[in-house]
Coordinates of N, CA and C in Angstrom, one line a residue:
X1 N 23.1 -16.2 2.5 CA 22.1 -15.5 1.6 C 20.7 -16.0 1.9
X2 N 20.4 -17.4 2.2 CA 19.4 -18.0 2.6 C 18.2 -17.4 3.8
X3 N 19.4 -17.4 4.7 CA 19.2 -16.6 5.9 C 18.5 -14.9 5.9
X4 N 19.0 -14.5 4.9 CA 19.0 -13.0 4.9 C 17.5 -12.8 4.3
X5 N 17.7 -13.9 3.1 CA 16.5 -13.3 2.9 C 15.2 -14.3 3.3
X6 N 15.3 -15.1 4.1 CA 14.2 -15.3 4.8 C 14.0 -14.2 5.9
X7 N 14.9 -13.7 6.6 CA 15.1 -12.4 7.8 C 14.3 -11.8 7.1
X8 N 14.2 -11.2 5.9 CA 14.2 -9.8 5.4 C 12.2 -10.3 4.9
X9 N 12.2 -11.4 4.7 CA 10.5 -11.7 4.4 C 10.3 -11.8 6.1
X10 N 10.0 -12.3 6.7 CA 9.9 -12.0 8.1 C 9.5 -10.6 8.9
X11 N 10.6 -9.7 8.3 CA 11.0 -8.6 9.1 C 9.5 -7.9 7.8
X12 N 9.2 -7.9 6.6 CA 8.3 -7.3 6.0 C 6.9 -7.4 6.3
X13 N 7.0 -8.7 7.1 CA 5.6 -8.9 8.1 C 5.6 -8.0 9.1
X14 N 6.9 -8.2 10.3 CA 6.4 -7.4 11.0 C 6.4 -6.2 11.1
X15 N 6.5 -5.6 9.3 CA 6.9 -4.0 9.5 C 5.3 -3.9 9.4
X16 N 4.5 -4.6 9.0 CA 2.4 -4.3 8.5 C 1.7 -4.7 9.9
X17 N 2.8 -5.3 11.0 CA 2.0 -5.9 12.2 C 2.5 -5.6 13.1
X18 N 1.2 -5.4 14.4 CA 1.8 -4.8 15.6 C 2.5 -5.8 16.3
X19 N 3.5 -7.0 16.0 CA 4.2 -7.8 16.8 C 5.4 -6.8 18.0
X20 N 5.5 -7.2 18.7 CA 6.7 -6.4 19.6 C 8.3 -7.1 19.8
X21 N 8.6 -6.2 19.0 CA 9.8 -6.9 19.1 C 10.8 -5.7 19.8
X22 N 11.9 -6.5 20.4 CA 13.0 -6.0 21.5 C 13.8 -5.1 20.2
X23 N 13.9 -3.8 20.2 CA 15.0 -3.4 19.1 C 16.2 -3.3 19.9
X24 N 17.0 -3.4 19.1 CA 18.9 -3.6 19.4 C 19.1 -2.4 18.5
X25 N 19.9 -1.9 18.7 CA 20.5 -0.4 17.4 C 20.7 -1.2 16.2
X26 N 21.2 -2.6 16.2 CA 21.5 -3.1 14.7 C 20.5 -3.4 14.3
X27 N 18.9 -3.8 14.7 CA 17.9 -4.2 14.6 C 17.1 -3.1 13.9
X28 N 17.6 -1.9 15.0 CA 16.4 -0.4 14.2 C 17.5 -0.1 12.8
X29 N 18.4 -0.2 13.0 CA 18.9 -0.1 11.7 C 19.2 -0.2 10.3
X30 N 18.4 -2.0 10.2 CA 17.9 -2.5 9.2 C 16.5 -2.3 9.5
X31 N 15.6 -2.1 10.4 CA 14.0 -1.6 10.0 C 14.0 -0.6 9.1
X32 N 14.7 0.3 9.6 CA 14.5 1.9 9.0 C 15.2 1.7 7.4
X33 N 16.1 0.5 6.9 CA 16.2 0.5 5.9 C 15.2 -0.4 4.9
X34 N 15.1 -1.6 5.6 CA 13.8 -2.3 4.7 C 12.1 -1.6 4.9
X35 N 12.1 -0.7 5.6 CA 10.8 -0.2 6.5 C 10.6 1.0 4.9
X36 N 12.1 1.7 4.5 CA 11.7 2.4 3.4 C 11.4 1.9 2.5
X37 N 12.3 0.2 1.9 CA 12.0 -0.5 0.9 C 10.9 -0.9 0.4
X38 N 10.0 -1.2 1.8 CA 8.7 -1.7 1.5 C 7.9 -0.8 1.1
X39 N 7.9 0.6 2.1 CA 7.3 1.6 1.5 C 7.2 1.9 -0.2
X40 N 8.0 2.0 -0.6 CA 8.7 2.3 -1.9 C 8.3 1.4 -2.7
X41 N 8.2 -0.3 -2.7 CA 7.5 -1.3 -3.4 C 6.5 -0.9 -3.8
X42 N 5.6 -0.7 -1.8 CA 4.4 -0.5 -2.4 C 3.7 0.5 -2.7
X43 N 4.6 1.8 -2.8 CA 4.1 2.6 -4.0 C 3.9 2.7 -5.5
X44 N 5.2 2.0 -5.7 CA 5.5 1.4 -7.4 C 4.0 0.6 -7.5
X45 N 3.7 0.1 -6.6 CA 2.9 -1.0 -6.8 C 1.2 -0.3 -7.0
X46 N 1.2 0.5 -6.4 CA -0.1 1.1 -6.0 C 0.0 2.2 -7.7
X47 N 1.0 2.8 -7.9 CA 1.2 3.6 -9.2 C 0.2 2.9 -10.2
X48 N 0.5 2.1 -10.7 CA -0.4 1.1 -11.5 C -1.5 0.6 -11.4
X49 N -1.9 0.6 -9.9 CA -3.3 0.1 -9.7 C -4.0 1.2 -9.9
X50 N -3.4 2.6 -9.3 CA -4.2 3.8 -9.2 C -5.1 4.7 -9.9
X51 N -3.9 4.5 -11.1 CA -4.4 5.1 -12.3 C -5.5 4.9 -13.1
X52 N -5.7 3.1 -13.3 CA -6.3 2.4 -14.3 C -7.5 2.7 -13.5
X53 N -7.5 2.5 -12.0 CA -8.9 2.2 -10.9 C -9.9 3.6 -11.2
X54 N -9.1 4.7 -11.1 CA -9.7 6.2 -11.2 C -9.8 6.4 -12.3
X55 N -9.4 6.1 -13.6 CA -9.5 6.9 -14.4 C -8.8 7.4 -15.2
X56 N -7.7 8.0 -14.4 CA -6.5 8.6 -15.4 C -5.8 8.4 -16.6
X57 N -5.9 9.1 -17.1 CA -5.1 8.8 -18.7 C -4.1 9.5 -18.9
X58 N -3.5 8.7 -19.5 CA -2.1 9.0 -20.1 C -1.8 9.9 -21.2
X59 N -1.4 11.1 -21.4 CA -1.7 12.0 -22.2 C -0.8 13.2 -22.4
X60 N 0.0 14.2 -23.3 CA 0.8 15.4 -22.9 C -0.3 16.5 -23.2
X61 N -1.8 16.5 -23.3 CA -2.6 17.3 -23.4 C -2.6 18.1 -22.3
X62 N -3.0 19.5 -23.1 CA -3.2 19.7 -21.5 C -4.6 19.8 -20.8
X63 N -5.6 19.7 -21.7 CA -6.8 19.3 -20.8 C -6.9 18.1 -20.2
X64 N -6.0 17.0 -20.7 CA -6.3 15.5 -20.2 C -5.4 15.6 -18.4
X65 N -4.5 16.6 -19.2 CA -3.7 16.8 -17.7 C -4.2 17.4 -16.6
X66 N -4.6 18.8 -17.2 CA -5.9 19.2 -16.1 C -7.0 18.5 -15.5
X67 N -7.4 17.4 -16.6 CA -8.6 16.7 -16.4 C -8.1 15.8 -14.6
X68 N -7.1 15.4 -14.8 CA -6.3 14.2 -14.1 C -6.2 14.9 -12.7
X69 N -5.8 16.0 -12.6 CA -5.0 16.6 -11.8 C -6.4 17.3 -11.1
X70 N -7.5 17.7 -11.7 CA -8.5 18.2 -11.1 C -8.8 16.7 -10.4
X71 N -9.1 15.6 -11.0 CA -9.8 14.9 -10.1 C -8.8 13.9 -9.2
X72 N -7.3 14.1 -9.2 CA -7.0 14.0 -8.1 C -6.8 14.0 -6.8
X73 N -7.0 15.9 -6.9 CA -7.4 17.2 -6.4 C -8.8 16.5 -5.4
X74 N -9.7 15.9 -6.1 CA -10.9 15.9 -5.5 C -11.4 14.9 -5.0
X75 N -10.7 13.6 -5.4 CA -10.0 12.2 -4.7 C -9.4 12.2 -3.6
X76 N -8.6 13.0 -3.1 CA -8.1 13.8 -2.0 C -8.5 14.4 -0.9
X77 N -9.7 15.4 -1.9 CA -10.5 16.2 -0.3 C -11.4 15.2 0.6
X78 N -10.6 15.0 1.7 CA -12.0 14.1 2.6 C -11.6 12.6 2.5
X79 N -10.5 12.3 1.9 CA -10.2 11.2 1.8 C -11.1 10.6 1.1
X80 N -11.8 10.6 -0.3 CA -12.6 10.2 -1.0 C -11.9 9.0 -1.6
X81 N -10.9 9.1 -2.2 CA -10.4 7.5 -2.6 C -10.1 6.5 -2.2
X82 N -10.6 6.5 -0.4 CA -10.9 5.2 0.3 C -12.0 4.8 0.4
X83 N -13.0 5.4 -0.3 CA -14.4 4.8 0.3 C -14.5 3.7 -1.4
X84 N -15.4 2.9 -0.6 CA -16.0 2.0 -1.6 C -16.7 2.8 -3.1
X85 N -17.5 3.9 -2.6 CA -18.3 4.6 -3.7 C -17.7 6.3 -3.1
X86 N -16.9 6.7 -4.1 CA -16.1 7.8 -3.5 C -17.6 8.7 -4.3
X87 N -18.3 8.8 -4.7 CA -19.3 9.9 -5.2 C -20.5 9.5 -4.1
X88 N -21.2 8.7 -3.6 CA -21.6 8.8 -2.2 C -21.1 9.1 -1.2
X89 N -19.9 8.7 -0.8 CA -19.4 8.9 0.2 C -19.6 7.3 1.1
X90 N -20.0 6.0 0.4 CA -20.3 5.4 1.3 C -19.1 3.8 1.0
X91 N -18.9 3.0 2.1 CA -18.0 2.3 2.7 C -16.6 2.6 2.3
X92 N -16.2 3.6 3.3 CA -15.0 4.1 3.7 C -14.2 2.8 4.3
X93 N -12.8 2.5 3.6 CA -11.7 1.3 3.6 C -12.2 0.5 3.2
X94 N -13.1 0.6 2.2 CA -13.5 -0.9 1.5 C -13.7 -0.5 0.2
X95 N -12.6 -0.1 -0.6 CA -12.4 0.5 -2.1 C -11.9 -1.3 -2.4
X96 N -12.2 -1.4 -3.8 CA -11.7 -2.6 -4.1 C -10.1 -2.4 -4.2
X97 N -9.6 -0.8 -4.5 CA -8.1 -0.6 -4.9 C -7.1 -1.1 -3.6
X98 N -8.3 -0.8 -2.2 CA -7.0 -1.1 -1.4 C -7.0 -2.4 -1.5
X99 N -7.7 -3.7 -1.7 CA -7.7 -4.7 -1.4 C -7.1 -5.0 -2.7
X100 N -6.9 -4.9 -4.0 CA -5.9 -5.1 -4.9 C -4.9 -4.6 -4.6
X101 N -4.4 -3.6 -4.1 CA -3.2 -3.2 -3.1 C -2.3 -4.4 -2.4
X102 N -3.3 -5.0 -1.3 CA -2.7 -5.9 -0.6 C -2.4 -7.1 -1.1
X103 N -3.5 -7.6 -2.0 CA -2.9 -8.8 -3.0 C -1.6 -8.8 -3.8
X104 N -1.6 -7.3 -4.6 CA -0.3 -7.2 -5.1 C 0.5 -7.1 -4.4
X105 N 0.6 -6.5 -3.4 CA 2.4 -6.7 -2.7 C 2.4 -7.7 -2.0
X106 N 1.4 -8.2 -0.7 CA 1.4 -9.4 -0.1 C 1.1 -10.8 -0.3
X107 N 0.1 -10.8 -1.5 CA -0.2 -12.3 -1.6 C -0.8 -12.4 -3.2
X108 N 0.7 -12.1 -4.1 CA 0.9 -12.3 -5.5 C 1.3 -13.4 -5.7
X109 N 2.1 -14.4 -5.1 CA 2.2 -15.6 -5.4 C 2.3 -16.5 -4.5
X110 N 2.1 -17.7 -4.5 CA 2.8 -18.5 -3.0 C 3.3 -18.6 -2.1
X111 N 4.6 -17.8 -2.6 CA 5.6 -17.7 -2.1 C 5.6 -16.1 -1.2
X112 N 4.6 -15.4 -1.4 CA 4.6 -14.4 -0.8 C 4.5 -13.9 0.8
X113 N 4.7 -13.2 1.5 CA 4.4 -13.2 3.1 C 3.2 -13.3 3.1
X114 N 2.4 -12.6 2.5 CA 0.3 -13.1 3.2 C 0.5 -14.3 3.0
X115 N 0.3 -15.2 2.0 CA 0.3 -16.4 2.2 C 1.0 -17.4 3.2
X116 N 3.0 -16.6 3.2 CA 3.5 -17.7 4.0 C 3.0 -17.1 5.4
X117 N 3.0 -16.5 5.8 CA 2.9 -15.5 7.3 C 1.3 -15.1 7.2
X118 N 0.1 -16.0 6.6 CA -1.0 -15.4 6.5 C -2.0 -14.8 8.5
X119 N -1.0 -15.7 9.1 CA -1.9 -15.3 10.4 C -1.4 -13.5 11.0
X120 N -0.5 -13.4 9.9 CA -0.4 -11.5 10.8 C -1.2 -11.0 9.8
X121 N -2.1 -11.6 9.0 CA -2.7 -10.4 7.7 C -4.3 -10.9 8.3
X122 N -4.1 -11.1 9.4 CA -6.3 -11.4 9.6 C -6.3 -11.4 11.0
X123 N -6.9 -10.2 11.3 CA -7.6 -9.4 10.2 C -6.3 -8.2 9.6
X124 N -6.5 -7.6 9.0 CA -5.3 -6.4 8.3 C -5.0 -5.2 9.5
X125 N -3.7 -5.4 9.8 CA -3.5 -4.4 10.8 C -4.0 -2.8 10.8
X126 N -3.9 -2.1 11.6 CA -4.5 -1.0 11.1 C -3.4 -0.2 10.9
X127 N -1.8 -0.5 10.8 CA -0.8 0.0 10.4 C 0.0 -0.2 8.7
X128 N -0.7 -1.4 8.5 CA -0.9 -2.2 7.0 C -1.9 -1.2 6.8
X129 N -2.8 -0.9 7.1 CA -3.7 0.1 5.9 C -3.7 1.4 6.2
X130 N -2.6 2.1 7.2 CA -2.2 3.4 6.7 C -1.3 3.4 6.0
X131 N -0.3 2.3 5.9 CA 0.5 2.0 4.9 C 0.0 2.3 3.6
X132 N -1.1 1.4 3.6 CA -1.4 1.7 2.2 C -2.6 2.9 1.6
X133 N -3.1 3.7 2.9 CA -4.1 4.7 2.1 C -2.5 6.1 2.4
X134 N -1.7 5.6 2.8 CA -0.8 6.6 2.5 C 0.1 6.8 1.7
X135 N 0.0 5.8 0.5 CA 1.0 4.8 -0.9 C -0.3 5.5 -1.7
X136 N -1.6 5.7 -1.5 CA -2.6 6.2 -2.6 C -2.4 7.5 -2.9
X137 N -2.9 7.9 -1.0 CA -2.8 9.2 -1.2 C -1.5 10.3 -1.6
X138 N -0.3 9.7 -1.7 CA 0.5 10.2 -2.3 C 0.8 10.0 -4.5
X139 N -0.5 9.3 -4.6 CA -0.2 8.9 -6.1 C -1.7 9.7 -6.7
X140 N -2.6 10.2 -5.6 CA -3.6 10.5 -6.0 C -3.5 11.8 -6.7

């Protein structure tokens, strides 16, 4: 069990980094099943950051709903909820959400892979952050 899940924190690095590794059919077989996991984490994960970061409120109104859903809608066009100041339009991939993104799933405690495995997180792959403007843009 030791084993497995050291493999399995290992294998969550190299799912965010371009390392090359030889696949085996048994090998793509567990990517494509922890490759969803991770995904999946870090959408749970991003759910909670997203909301509080933009604005959204929690509500069965229906203007608060419309409210939410219009500015979604407009978070969306152009890829506005990556930039630093999504109402200028200025530093695109440097929102504070993605970088609370990556803290929360990669380097929340100690014990986490940025921390243990911190030399594949510097600089941030550029497959780690479609990872994650693609975890937004699906909560946006």
């Amino acid at each position: 069990k030791e084993i497995l899940t050291t493999a399995i924190t290992i294998f969550r690095c190299l799912v965010v980094t371009r390392i090359n590794v030889r696949l085996t059919p048994g090998l793509m077989k567990m990517i494509l099943k922890r490759t969803s996991h991770v995904h999946g984490e870090l959408k749970t994960k991003m759910r909670s950051l997203t909301g509080s970061f933009f604005g959204f409120r929690a509500n069965d109104s229906r203007e608060v709903i419309r409210r939410n859903r219009d500015r979604a809608e407009s978070l969306k066009e152009g890829s506005l909820f990556a930039y630093k100041d999504w109402e200028s339009k200025q530093g695109i991939y440097k929102t504070d959400l993605l970088q609370m993104g990556v803290n929360h799933m990669w380097f929340a405690n100690r014990n986490d892979e940025g921390i243990v495995y911190h030399q594949y997180f510097n600089p941030l792959p550029v497959e780690t952050m479609a990872l994650l403007l693609a975890s937004v843009s699906t909560r946006t």
